[in-house]
N, CA and C of each residue as an Amber inpcrd file, in Angstrom:
protein
   339
   0.9450000  -1.3610000  -0.1450000   0.0050000  -0.0720000  -0.0480000
   0.7260000   1.1790000   0.1090000   1.9270000   1.2760000   0.8850000
   2.8120000   2.4940000   0.9180000   3.5390000   2.9860000  -0.4490000
   3.7270000   1.8310000  -1.0410000   4.4680000   2.6630000  -2.4880000
   3.3820000   3.1150000  -3.3430000   1.9660000   2.5000000  -3.5500000
   1.1330000   3.2650000  -4.3520000   0.7220000   4.6540000  -3.6290000
   0.2610000   4.8080000  -2.4260000  -0.0290000   5.8750000  -1.7150000
   1.0320000   6.7880000  -1.9170000   2.2230000   6.7920000  -1.5560000
   3.4050000   7.8580000  -1.5340000   3.1550000   8.5330000  -3.0450000
   3.2410000   7.6300000  -4.1200000   3.2960000   8.0610000  -5.4860000
   2.0740000   8.8460000  -5.8550000   0.8920000   8.2580000  -5.3250000
  -0.7390000   9.1100000  -5.6790000  -0.1500000  10.1570000  -4.8700000
  -0.0410000  10.2900000  -3.5620000  -0.0120000  11.3510000  -2.7880000
   0.7680000  12.6140000  -3.5750000   1.9940000  12.4410000  -3.6850000
   2.9960000  13.4640000  -4.6180000   2.3060000  13.9330000  -6.0760000
   1.9070000  12.7880000  -6.8740000   1.2770000  13.0800000  -7.8990000
   0.0570000  14.0450000  -7.7770000  -1.0630000  13.8510000  -6.9760000
  -2.0420000  14.5760000  -6.6090000  -1.6750000  15.8820000  -6.2630000
  -0.8280000  16.1280000  -4.9940000  -0.5160000  17.2330000  -4.5180000
   0.0660000  18.0470000  -5.7660000   1.0340000  17.6760000  -6.5040000
   1.6960000  18.3270000  -7.4100000   1.0090000  19.1040000  -8.5230000
  -0.1910000  18.0890000  -8.7820000  -1.0840000  18.2320000  -9.9520000
  -2.0420000  19.4380000  -9.4570000  -2.1620000  19.5400000  -8.3480000
  -2.9600000  20.6650000  -7.8940000  -2.1430000  22.0810000  -7.1830000
  -0.6950000  21.8080000  -7.6200000   0.3840000  22.7940000  -7.4850000
  -0.0670000  23.2880000  -5.8950000   0.0150000  22.3950000  -4.9720000
   0.2450000  22.6410000  -3.7800000   1.6570000  22.2090000  -3.1410000
   2.0120000  23.0240000  -1.9490000   3.2960000  22.5540000  -1.4550000
   2.9580000  21.6700000  -0.2740000   3.8440000  21.0460000   0.2630000
   3.5850000  20.2610000   1.5120000   2.9610000  20.9460000   2.7300000
   3.4020000  22.2860000   2.7720000   2.9130000  23.2040000   3.9100000
   1.4550000  23.5070000   3.6260000   1.0800000  23.8380000   2.2240000
  -0.2870000  24.2340000   2.0140000  -1.0160000  23.0250000   2.3130000
  -0.7590000  21.8960000   1.8840000  -1.4420000  20.5730000   2.2860000
  -1.7390000  20.4490000   3.7100000  -0.5550000  20.6270000   4.2830000
  -0.6810000  20.0820000   5.5590000  -1.5350000  21.0330000   6.3580000
  -1.6190000  22.4800000   5.9080000  -2.4270000  23.3860000   6.7410000
  -4.1050000  23.1060000   6.3750000  -4.2450000  22.4520000   5.2100000
  -5.4910000  22.1390000   5.1530000  -5.9450000  21.0130000   5.4710000
  -5.2800000  19.9930000   5.9200000  -5.3460000  18.8520000   6.8280000
  -5.3890000  18.8990000   8.0340000  -4.6050000  20.0950000   8.5950000
  -4.4550000  20.4650000  10.2850000  -3.5150000  19.3860000  10.5440000
  -2.4360000  18.9790000   9.8250000  -1.0860000  18.4270000  10.2680000
  -0.0730000  18.9190000  10.1440000   1.1270000  18.6940000  10.4890000
   2.3290000  19.0420000  10.3350000   3.0130000  18.9420000   8.7980000
   3.8820000  19.6750000   8.2520000   4.3100000  19.5460000   7.1610000
   5.1690000  18.4690000   7.2030000   6.0630000  18.0960000   8.1910000
   6.5570000  16.8390000   8.5050000   5.7060000  15.4880000   8.3640000
   4.7470000  15.7910000   8.5250000   3.8140000  14.5670000   8.2330000
   3.4670000  14.2320000   7.1670000   3.3120000  15.2650000   6.2130000
   3.1110000  15.1220000   4.6730000   4.4660000  14.2790000   3.9580000
   5.2570000  14.9990000   4.8060000   6.8970000  14.5880000   4.0740000
   6.9900000  13.1610000   4.6140000   6.6420000  12.6060000   5.7310000
   6.7620000  11.3640000   6.0040000   5.9070000  10.3460000   5.1110000
   4.6820000  10.8450000   4.8400000   3.6280000  10.2580000   3.8740000
   4.3000000  10.0270000   2.6530000   4.8510000  11.0160000   2.0230000
   5.4950000  11.0720000   0.7470000   6.6640000  10.2570000   0.6680000
   7.5020000  10.1600000   1.6230000   8.5650000   9.1100000   1.5060000
   8.3800000   7.7810000   2.1920000   7.0120000   7.4360000   2.4360000
   6.7470000   5.8760000   2.6500000   7.0780000   5.8830000   4.2220000
   7.2210000   6.7080000   4.9350000   7.9620000   6.3880000   6.3220000
   6.8420000   5.8510000   7.1890000   5.7110000   6.6950000   6.9250000
   4.1390000   6.6740000   7.5590000   3.2810000   6.8620000   6.9310000
   2.0400000   6.3360000   7.3280000   1.2160000   6.4610000   6.3810000
  -0.1160000   6.9320000   7.2880000  -1.0610000   7.9610000   6.6510000
  -2.1250000   8.7660000   7.7020000  -3.1510000   7.5740000   8.1720000
  -3.7720000   8.1390000   9.1750000  -5.0800000   7.3230000   9.5450000
  -6.1010000   7.5110000   8.5540000  -7.2270000   6.7250000   8.8100000
  -8.1290000   6.4440000   7.9510000  -9.0540000   7.6810000   7.8920000
  -9.1520000   8.7000000   8.8870000 -10.2540000   9.8050000   8.7850000
  -9.2180000  10.7140000   7.9000000  -8.0390000  10.6670000   7.9640000
  -7.1890000  11.7430000   7.0270000  -7.2770000  11.1580000   5.7360000
  -7.1520000  10.0080000   5.4070000  -7.3300000   9.4360000   4.0840000
  -8.5070000   9.7910000   3.6130000  -9.5560000   9.7750000   4.2300000
 -11.0090000  10.2230000   3.8230000 -11.0480000  11.6350000   3.4840000
 -10.2600000  12.5060000   4.2310000  -9.9180000  14.1670000   3.8870000
  -9.2760000  14.1300000   2.9220000  -8.0510000  13.3920000   2.5550000
  -7.4640000  13.4650000   1.6370000  -8.0320000  13.4230000   0.0500000
  -8.8250000  12.0350000   0.2620000  -9.6960000  11.7880000  -1.0760000
 -10.5220000  12.9370000  -1.3630000 -11.1100000  13.4540000  -0.2780000
 -12.2300000  14.4420000  -0.5560000 -11.5280000  15.5460000  -1.3320000
 -10.3670000  16.0870000  -0.6280000  -9.7180000  17.4020000  -1.0490000
  -9.1080000  17.3280000  -2.6760000  -8.6500000  16.0240000  -2.6110000
  -8.3010000  15.7770000  -4.2030000  -9.4990000  15.1140000  -5.1120000
 -10.4130000  15.1050000  -4.6780000 -11.7150000  14.6330000  -5.3140000
 -11.3350000  13.2560000  -6.1170000 -10.9530000  12.2660000  -5.4020000
 -10.5630000  11.1620000  -5.8380000 -11.2030000   9.9540000  -5.0770000
 -11.4160000   8.6310000  -5.3290000 -11.8610000   7.8120000  -4.5750000
 -10.6540000   7.3100000  -3.7560000 -10.9760000   6.7610000  -2.6860000
  -9.7660000   6.0650000  -2.0120000  -9.1800000   4.9480000  -2.4720000
  -9.6620000   4.2870000  -3.4800000  -9.0540000   3.3880000  -4.0990000
  -7.9480000   3.7870000  -4.9000000  -8.3150000   4.8730000  -5.5590000
  -7.3390000   5.5850000  -6.2150000  -6.3100000   6.2380000  -5.4690000
  -6.5840000   6.6610000  -4.6590000  -5.7420000   7.5800000  -3.2040000
  -4.5630000   6.2850000  -3.0340000  -5.0630000   5.1130000  -2.2390000
  -4.2620000   4.2030000  -1.6500000  -3.9790000   3.1840000  -2.7280000
  -4.4340000   2.8810000  -3.7250000  -3.8460000   2.0050000  -4.6900000
  -3.1320000   2.5220000  -5.7760000  -3.6420000   3.6710000  -6.1360000
  -3.0490000   4.4970000  -7.3360000  -3.7160000   4.2550000  -8.3250000
  -3.7180000   4.8500000  -9.7570000  -4.5320000   4.9090000 -10.7040000
  -4.8160000   3.2490000 -11.0640000  -3.7550000   2.6440000 -11.4080000
  -4.0090000   1.1780000 -11.9750000  -4.5220000   0.5290000 -10.9190000
  -4.0690000   0.3740000  -9.6160000  -5.0410000  -0.1960000  -8.5840000
  -6.2180000   0.0890000  -8.4670000  -6.7880000   1.3340000  -8.9580000
  -8.0870000   1.5490000  -8.6070000  -9.0450000   1.0720000 -10.0930000
  -8.2670000   0.9410000 -11.2060000  -8.7930000   0.3110000 -12.2460000
  -8.9300000  -1.0750000 -12.0320000  -8.2710000  -1.6800000 -11.2330000
  -8.2130000  -3.0620000 -11.2940000  -9.0270000  -3.3600000 -10.2640000
  -9.4610000  -2.7900000  -9.1510000 -10.4970000  -3.2310000  -8.0810000
 -11.7060000  -2.8560000  -8.5150000 -12.0160000  -1.8350000  -9.5180000
 -13.4460000  -1.6860000  -9.9310000 -13.4960000  -2.5340000 -10.9930000
 -12.8060000  -3.0480000 -12.0400000 -13.0910000  -3.7950000 -13.0690000
 -13.1330000  -5.4880000 -12.5560000 -12.7920000  -6.0420000 -11.3600000
 -12.6790000  -7.2550000 -11.0270000 -14.1740000  -7.5460000 -10.5710000
 -14.8550000  -8.6200000 -11.0360000 -16.2430000  -8.7160000 -10.4330000
 -16.0240000  -9.3170000  -9.2300000 -17.2570000  -9.2250000  -8.4220000
 -16.7250000  -9.7210000  -7.0600000 -16.7930000 -11.6330000  -7.0730000
 -17.1690000 -11.8390000  -8.0700000 -17.1100000 -13.6950000  -8.1090000
 -15.3990000 -13.8090000  -8.2780000 -14.7270000 -12.9050000  -9.1620000
 -13.3080000 -13.2300000  -9.3050000 -12.6900000 -12.8010000  -8.0590000
 -12.8410000 -11.9810000  -7.0220000 -12.0980000 -11.7460000  -5.9870000
 -12.4260000 -12.8720000  -4.7920000 -13.3600000 -13.8570000  -5.1220000
 -13.5930000 -14.6790000  -4.0630000 -13.3290000 -16.0260000  -4.6390000
 -12.5290000 -16.7120000  -3.3630000 -11.9670000 -18.1680000  -4.0750000
 -13.0810000 -19.3840000  -3.7260000 -13.3310000 -20.3300000  -4.3420000
 -14.1290000 -21.3620000  -4.4810000 -14.0510000 -21.9760000  -3.0930000
 -15.1810000 -22.5130000  -2.7410000 -15.4830000 -23.1680000  -1.2340000
 -14.9540000 -24.4760000  -1.4440000 -14.4020000 -25.0840000  -0.4570000
 -13.8500000 -26.5440000  -0.4030000 -15.2870000 -27.2950000   0.2550000
 -15.3240000 -28.4450000   0.2580000 -16.4110000 -29.3840000   0.7330000
 -16.8200000 -28.9580000   2.3870000 -15.5130000 -28.8920000   3.0330000
 -15.8120000 -28.6600000   4.3900000 -16.3900000 -27.2690000   4.8780000
 -16.2810000 -26.1410000   4.1490000 -16.7180000 -24.8140000   4.1950000
 -17.9780000 -25.0350000   3.6520000 -18.5790000 -25.7070000   2.4730000
 -19.9560000 -25.7370000   2.0390000 -20.7260000 -26.5830000   3.1610000
 -20.1950000 -27.4090000   3.6180000 -21.0660000 -28.3290000   4.7670000
 -21.0650000 -27.4920000   5.9490000 -20.0500000 -26.5830000   6.3180000
 -20.2050000 -25.9850000   7.5350000 -21.0370000 -24.7410000   7.2780000
 -21.3620000 -24.1760000   6.0450000 -22.2910000 -23.0280000   5.8310000
 -24.1480000 -23.4100000   5.6350000 -24.0860000 -24.9560000   4.7440000
 -25.0490000 -25.3410000   4.3880000 -25.3710000 -26.6800000   5.1450000
 -25.2330000 -27.0770000   6.2350000 -25.2530000 -28.1310000   7.0570000
 -26.8160000 -28.4650000   7.1140000 -27.5440000 -27.6220000   7.1090000
 -29.1150000 -27.9170000   7.2060000 -29.5870000 -28.6770000   5.9250000
 -28.8490000 -28.6850000   4.8150000 -29.2210000 -29.4730000   3.4640000
 -29.0520000 -30.5360000   3.8740000 -28.2860000 -31.0420000   4.4310000
 -28.0700000 -32.5830000   4.8600000 -29.2840000 -33.3290000   5.3180000
 -30.0270000 -32.6830000   6.1500000 -31.3580000 -33.1790000   6.8260000
 -32.4470000 -33.4530000   5.5140000 -32.5390000 -32.1890000   4.9360000
 -33.4260000 -32.3450000   3.4960000 -33.1930000 -33.4010000   2.6370000
 -31.8050000 -33.6690000   2.3250000 -31.5160000 -34.5910000   1.2790000
 -31.6240000 -35.9390000   1.9040000 -31.2420000 -36.2310000   3.4240000
 -31.5790000 -37.5700000   4.0810000 -33.1670000 -37.9000000   4.0330000
 -33.9590000 -36.7080000   4.1700000 -35.4780000 -36.9300000   4.1340000
 -35.8580000 -37.5150000   2.9450000 -35.3350000 -36.7760000   2.0950000
 -35.7870000 -37.2010000   0.3740000 -35.2230000 -38.7520000   0.0870000
 -34.0230000 -39.0880000   0.5460000 -33.9230000 -40.5810000   0.4450000
 -34.4720000 -41.3250000   1.1420000 -34.9680000 -41.0280000   2.4610000
 -35.7180000 -42.0260000   2.9200000 -37.0150000 -42.0030000   2.4830000
 -37.6070000 -41.0280000   2.1580000 -39.0540000 -40.9610000   1.3780000
 -39.0120000 -41.6320000   0.1810000 -38.0040000 -41.5580000  -0.6370000
 -37.6630000 -42.3210000  -2.0640000 -37.7400000 -43.7660000  -1.6200000
 -37.0070000 -44.1970000  -0.5890000 -36.6580000 -45.3650000  -0.2760000
 -38.3560000 -46.2360000   0.2370000 -38.7840000 -45.4690000   1.0620000
 -40.1660000 -46.1610000   1.4630000 -41.1950000 -46.1500000   0.2410000
 -41.4770000 -45.0420000  -0.8110000 -42.1900000 -44.8350000  -1.6260000
 -42.0660000 -46.3690000  -2.7170000 -40.6210000 -46.6270000  -2.8170000
 -40.2940000 -47.6520000  -4.1340000 -40.4930000 -48.7960000  -3.5400000
 -40.6270000 -49.0080000  -2.1860000 -40.9000000 -50.4850000  -1.3660000
 -42.3030000 -51.0920000  -2.0500000
């Protein structure tokens, strides 16, 4: 996260022709904090990330992941981001189906006799 965030922050700040001091003033943080974010030494908290995204009029994805990361995150379908369930996970989630299946098998055995 740090590499994409720091490059996105520098790019967005420079695109808007803001100095580190001007950005710090708008966010009510020190200029040194901005410098540390841009160097990748630290990262801002979530509240500050939201303020940065609003200030630069970008999504949090674009701010944190960079332009390419934001495109990847939005173009992936939810199904492609999840992995397939294994048998044990399926049974732990749908255990109640076992009773229905056993009931149907029992009914079929009784009917066919």
